[in-house]
CSV table of C-alpha atoms in Angstrom, one decimal:
chain,number,residue,atom,x,y,z
Q,1,MET,CA,177.9,39.5,-5.3
Q,2,PRO,CA,180.3,36.7,-4.1
Q,3,PRO,CA,181.8,37.3,-0.7
Q,4,THR,CA,185.4,37.5,-2.0
Q,5,LYS,CA,184.5,40.3,-4.4
Q,6,LEU,CA,182.5,42.1,-1.8
Q,7,LEU,CA,185.3,42.1,0.8
Q,8,MET,CA,187.9,43.3,-1.8
Q,9,SER,CA,185.9,46.4,-2.6
Q,10,VAL,CA,184.9,49.4,-0.5
Q,11,LEU,CA,181.6,48.9,1.3
Q,12,LYS,CA,179.0,51.6,1.0
Q,13,ALA,CA,177.6,52.5,4.4
Q,14,LEU,CA,174.5,54.4,5.6
Q,15,ILE,CA,174.4,55.8,9.1
Q,16,VAL,CA,170.9,56.1,10.6
Q,17,GLU,CA,171.2,58.4,13.6
Q,18,ASP,CA,169.0,61.2,14.8
Q,19,ASN,CA,171.7,62.8,16.9
Q,20,ALA,CA,173.8,64.9,14.4
Q,21,PHE,CA,176.8,64.9,16.7
Q,22,MET,CA,176.8,61.1,17.2
Q,23,ALA,CA,176.4,60.6,13.5
Q,24,THR,CA,179.4,62.9,12.7
Q,25,VAL,CA,181.6,61.1,15.3
Q,26,LEU,CA,180.8,57.7,13.9
Q,27,GLN,CA,181.4,58.9,10.4
Q,28,ASP,CA,184.8,60.4,11.4
Q,29,MET,CA,185.8,57.2,13.2
Q,30,LEU,CA,184.9,55.0,10.2
Q,31,GLN,CA,186.9,57.3,8.0
Q,32,GLN,CA,189.9,57.1,10.3
Q,33,TYR,CA,189.8,53.4,11.3
Q,34,ALA,CA,187.9,51.6,8.6
Q,35,SER,CA,189.4,52.2,5.1
Q,36,LYS,CA,187.1,49.5,3.6
Q,37,ILE,CA,184.0,51.4,4.6
Q,38,SER,CA,182.8,54.6,2.9
Q,39,VAL,CA,179.9,56.5,4.4
Q,40,VAL,CA,177.6,57.5,1.5
Q,41,ASP,CA,174.9,59.3,3.5
Q,42,ILE,CA,173.3,59.9,6.9
Q,43,ALA,CA,169.6,59.6,7.7
Q,44,GLU,CA,168.0,61.2,10.8
Q,45,THR,CA,164.7,59.4,10.7
Q,46,GLY,CA,163.4,56.0,9.8
Q,47,LYS,CA,161.4,57.3,6.9
Q,48,ASP,CA,164.5,59.0,5.4
Q,49,ALA,CA,166.5,55.8,6.0
Q,50,ILE,CA,163.9,53.6,4.1
Q,51,SER,CA,164.1,56.0,1.1
Q,52,LEU,CA,168.0,56.1,1.2
Q,53,ILE,CA,168.3,52.3,1.5
Q,54,ALA,CA,166.2,52.0,-1.7
Q,55,SER,CA,168.2,54.6,-3.6
Q,56,ILE,CA,171.8,54.0,-2.6
Q,57,GLN,CA,171.6,50.3,-1.8
Q,58,PRO,CA,174.2,50.2,1.0
Q,59,ASN,CA,176.3,47.2,1.9
Q,60,VAL,CA,176.2,48.2,5.6
Q,61,VAL,CA,173.8,50.1,7.7
Q,62,PHE,CA,174.7,51.5,11.1
Q,63,LEU,CA,171.3,51.6,12.6
Q,64,ASP,CA,170.2,53.5,15.8
Q,65,ILE,CA,167.6,51.4,17.6
Q,66,GLU,CA,165.7,54.5,18.9
Q,67,LEU,CA,164.7,56.9,16.1
Q,68,PRO,CA,162.2,59.8,16.4
Q,69,ASP,CA,159.5,58.1,14.2
Q,70,MET,CA,160.1,54.4,14.7
Q,71,THR,CA,162.5,51.9,16.2
Q,72,GLY,CA,165.3,50.3,14.2
Q,73,PHE,CA,163.4,47.0,14.3
Q,74,GLU,CA,160.3,48.7,12.9
Q,75,LEU,CA,162.3,50.2,10.2
Q,76,LEU,CA,163.7,46.8,9.1
Q,77,GLN,CA,160.2,45.3,9.2
Q,78,GLN,CA,159.0,47.8,6.6
Q,79,LEU,CA,161.7,46.9,4.1
Q,80,GLU,CA,160.8,44.4,1.3
Q,81,GLY,CA,164.2,42.8,1.7
Q,82,ILE,CA,167.3,43.2,3.8
Q,83,ASN,CA,170.3,43.0,1.4
Q,84,PHE,CA,172.9,44.7,3.6
Q,85,GLN,CA,174.7,44.0,6.9
Q,86,THR,CA,173.3,45.7,10.0
Q,87,VAL,CA,175.2,47.0,13.0
Q,88,PHE,CA,172.8,48.4,15.6
Q,89,THR,CA,173.7,51.3,17.8
Q,90,THR,CA,172.2,52.2,21.2
Q,91,SER,CA,172.6,54.5,24.1
Q,92,HIS,CA,172.8,52.0,27.0
Q,93,SER,CA,169.3,50.7,26.5
Q,94,HIS,CA,169.1,47.6,28.7
Q,95,TYR,CA,166.1,46.3,26.8
Q,96,ALA,CA,167.7,46.7,23.5
Q,97,ILE,CA,171.0,45.1,24.6
Q,98,LYS,CA,169.1,42.1,25.9
Q,99,ALA,CA,167.3,41.8,22.5
Q,100,PHE,CA,170.6,42.0,20.6
Q,101,ARG,CA,172.2,39.3,22.7
Q,102,PHE,CA,169.2,37.0,22.6
Q,103,ASN,CA,169.2,37.2,18.8
Q,104,ALA,CA,173.0,37.3,18.4
Q,105,LEU,CA,172.9,40.7,16.7
Q,106,ASP,CA,175.9,42.9,16.3
Q,107,TYR,CA,175.7,46.2,18.2
Q,108,LEU,CA,177.7,49.2,19.4
Q,109,ILE,CA,177.0,51.2,22.6
Q,110,LYS,CA,177.1,55.0,22.3
Q,111,PRO,CA,179.3,56.8,22.9
Q,112,ILE,CA,181.1,54.4,20.5
Q,113,ASN,CA,184.4,53.0,21.7
Q,114,GLU,CA,187.2,52.8,19.2
Q,115,SER,CA,188.2,49.2,20.1
Q,116,GLU,CA,184.6,48.0,20.0
Q,117,LEU,CA,184.1,49.6,16.6
Q,118,ASP,CA,187.2,47.9,15.4
Q,119,GLU,CA,186.0,44.5,16.6
Q,120,ALA,CA,182.6,45.1,14.9
Q,121,ILE,CA,184.3,46.0,11.6
Q,122,LYS,CA,186.4,42.9,11.8
Q,123,ARG,CA,183.3,40.7,12.3
Q,124,LEU,CA,181.5,42.6,9.5
Q,125,LEU,CA,184.4,42.1,7.0
Q,126,LYS,CA,184.7,38.4,7.8
Q,127,SER,CA,181.0,37.8,7.0
Q,128,ALA,CA,179.4,38.0,3.6
Q,129,ASN,CA,176.1,39.1,5.1
Q,130,ASN,CA,174.3,38.9,8.4
Q,131,SER,CA,170.9,39.6,6.9
Q,132,THR,CA,169.7,36.1,7.8
Q,133,ILE,CA,170.4,36.6,11.5
Q,134,VAL,CA,168.6,40.0,11.3
Q,135,LYS,CA,165.5,38.4,9.6
Q,136,ASN,CA,165.4,35.7,12.2
Q,137,ALA,CA,165.5,38.4,14.9
Q,138,LEU,CA,162.5,40.1,13.3
Q,139,SER,CA,160.7,36.8,13.3
Q,140,ASN,CA,161.4,36.4,17.0
Q,141,LEU,CA,159.9,39.9,17.7
Q,142,GLU,CA,156.7,39.0,15.8
Q,143,VAL,CA,156.1,35.8,17.8
Q,144,GLN,CA,153.4,36.3,20.3
Q,145,SER,CA,154.2,33.4,22.8
Q,146,ILE,CA,157.5,33.5,24.5
Q,147,GLU,CA,158.1,29.8,24.4
Q,148,ASN,CA,158.0,29.9,20.6
Q,149,GLN,CA,160.8,32.5,20.4
Q,150,LYS,CA,164.2,31.1,19.5
Q,151,LEU,CA,167.5,31.7,21.3
Q,152,VAL,CA,170.3,32.4,18.8
Q,153,LEU,CA,173.8,31.3,19.6
Q,154,PRO,CA,176.8,31.9,17.3
Q,155,GLN,CA,179.1,28.9,17.0
Q,156,GLN,CA,182.3,28.1,15.2
Q,157,ASN,CA,180.5,26.2,12.4
Q,158,GLY,CA,177.5,28.4,12.1
Q,159,THR,CA,174.5,29.7,14.2
Q,160,LEU,CA,172.4,27.6,16.6
Q,161,ARG,CA,168.7,28.5,16.9
Q,162,LEU,CA,166.9,26.9,19.8
Q,163,PRO,CA,163.2,27.3,20.4
Q,164,LEU,CA,162.8,28.3,24.1
Q,165,LYS,CA,160.1,25.6,24.6
Q,166,GLN,CA,162.7,23.0,23.8
Q,167,ILE,CA,165.1,24.2,26.5
Q,168,THR,CA,164.3,22.5,29.9
Q,169,HIS,CA,167.2,24.1,31.8
Q,170,ILE,CA,170.7,25.4,31.5
Q,171,GLU,CA,173.5,24.1,33.7
Q,172,GLY,CA,176.5,26.3,34.3
Q,173,GLU,CA,180.0,24.9,34.7
Q,174,ARG,CA,182.7,27.5,35.2
Q,175,ASN,CA,182.8,29.7,32.1
Q,176,TYR,CA,180.7,27.3,30.0
Q,177,SER,CA,177.1,26.2,30.0
Q,178,TYR,CA,175.2,23.1,29.0
Q,179,ILE,CA,171.8,23.8,27.4
Q,180,HIS,CA,169.6,20.8,28.1
Q,181,LEU,CA,166.8,20.1,25.6
Q,182,SER,CA,163.5,18.3,26.0
Q,183,ASN,CA,164.6,15.5,23.6
Q,184,GLY,CA,167.4,14.6,26.0
Q,185,ASN,CA,170.2,16.2,24.1
Q,186,LYS,CA,172.4,19.0,25.3
Q,187,GLU,CA,174.4,21.8,23.6
Q,188,LEU,CA,177.6,23.2,24.9
Q,189,SER,CA,178.0,27.0,24.9
Q,190,SER,CA,181.0,29.2,25.7
Q,191,LYS,CA,178.7,31.6,27.4
Q,192,ASN,CA,178.5,31.5,31.2
Q,193,LEU,CA,175.3,31.1,33.2
Q,194,ALA,CA,175.1,34.8,34.1
Q,195,TYR,CA,174.9,35.6,30.4
Q,196,PHE,CA,171.9,33.4,29.9
Q,197,GLU,CA,170.3,34.6,33.1
Q,198,GLU,CA,170.4,38.2,31.9
Q,199,ILE,CA,168.8,37.5,28.5
Q,200,LEU,CA,166.3,34.9,29.7
Q,201,ILE,CA,165.1,36.1,33.1
Q,202,ASP,CA,162.1,37.9,31.6
Q,203,LYS,CA,161.2,34.8,29.4
Q,204,ASN,CA,160.0,32.5,32.2
Q,205,PHE,CA,163.4,31.3,33.2
Q,206,TYR,CA,164.6,31.4,36.8
Q,207,ARG,CA,168.0,31.1,38.4
Q,208,SER,CA,167.2,28.6,41.1
Q,209,HIS,CA,170.8,27.8,42.0
Q,210,ARG,CA,174.3,29.0,41.2
Q,211,SER,CA,174.6,26.2,38.7
Q,212,TYR,CA,171.1,26.1,37.3
Q,213,LEU,CA,168.7,28.2,35.2
Q,214,VAL,CA,165.3,26.6,34.8
Q,215,ASN,CA,162.6,27.1,32.2
Q,216,GLY,CA,159.2,27.5,33.9
Q,217,PHE,CA,157.5,26.0,30.9
Q,218,HIS,CA,158.9,22.6,31.8
Q,219,ILE,CA,158.3,22.7,35.6
Q,220,LYS,CA,155.7,20.3,36.9
Q,221,GLU,CA,155.8,20.9,40.6
Q,222,LEU,CA,157.9,22.1,43.5
Q,223,ILE,CA,158.8,19.5,46.2
Q,224,ASP,CA,161.2,19.6,49.1
Q,225,GLY,CA,163.3,22.4,47.7
Q,226,ASN,CA,163.5,21.1,44.2
Q,227,PHE,CA,161.8,22.0,40.9
Q,228,ILE,CA,160.5,18.7,39.4
Q,229,LEU,CA,160.4,18.9,35.6
Q,230,LYS,CA,157.9,17.3,33.4
Q,231,ASN,CA,160.5,14.8,32.3
Q,232,GLY,CA,161.1,13.8,36.0
Q,233,MET,CA,164.4,15.6,36.4
Q,234,GLU,CA,165.0,17.5,39.7
Q,235,ILE,CA,166.5,21.0,39.6
Q,236,PRO,CA,167.8,22.1,43.0
Q,237,ILE,CA,166.8,25.4,44.6
Q,238,SER,CA,169.4,27.0,46.8
Q,239,ARG,CA,168.4,27.6,50.4
Q,240,ARG,CA,168.6,31.4,50.2
Q,241,ARG,CA,166.3,31.4,47.1
Q,242,GLU,CA,163.6,29.2,48.5
Q,243,THR,CA,161.1,31.9,49.3
Q,244,GLU,CA,161.7,33.8,46.1
Q,245,ALA,CA,161.5,30.6,44.1
Q,246,LYS,CA,158.1,29.7,45.5
Q,247,THR,CA,156.8,33.2,44.8
Q,248,TRP,CA,158.1,33.0,41.2
Q,249,PHE,CA,156.7,29.5,40.7
Q,250,PHE,CA,153.2,30.2,41.9
Q,251,SER,CA,153.1,33.4,39.7
Q,252,LEU,CA,153.6,31.4,36.5
Q,253,GLU,CA,150.6,31.4,34.3
């Protein structure tokens, strides 16, 4: 269905949520604040959701990431195709939020805030489908080696997907960041360095300095308070982080 026709009609929505109260609250909020979205049904388990997705073919699925029988990601992996938009929901799961941000997925934190729901609905209505982003996220989850995962960054003219092994370091400059790549190029992001630190800290990246986040995959050695990258570039280590940086560096596999 062309995007223009889709956005003119009412979107069929399925809520996948094991907490009946939370599901009812979300349904009521959508009814009150989102006239272009109609909740067709509610599923309490992943198994029920898979059946309902096949039968009602929703345009939008509000998907709880933690279900009684499977995770939201596992549910999506069992589908033959993803022909709907997905908005994840979570109860302050730090792991889940990091995964959403790393993959540029749309999500809502429970209890759901009216303004955040409104912003999510606006993003949803502007986009014909975010299934490609969801499929890319599932591919990331299936990758065994961290360096082969891809960082996803939404941009004005599309989505940027950068394999972690191509990122040598990220340099922060006020509220922006420069992502330096192994081919010598760099990408500008409107995200600050703290954002990248949060989502990459468990993926072999280390905040060595207030202005630098370095990828351990590209570090050759540590000399005189600097990380020396394989391309010869020096990444400074702040004095207060020297001991911690050494411990981290020598713990790398």
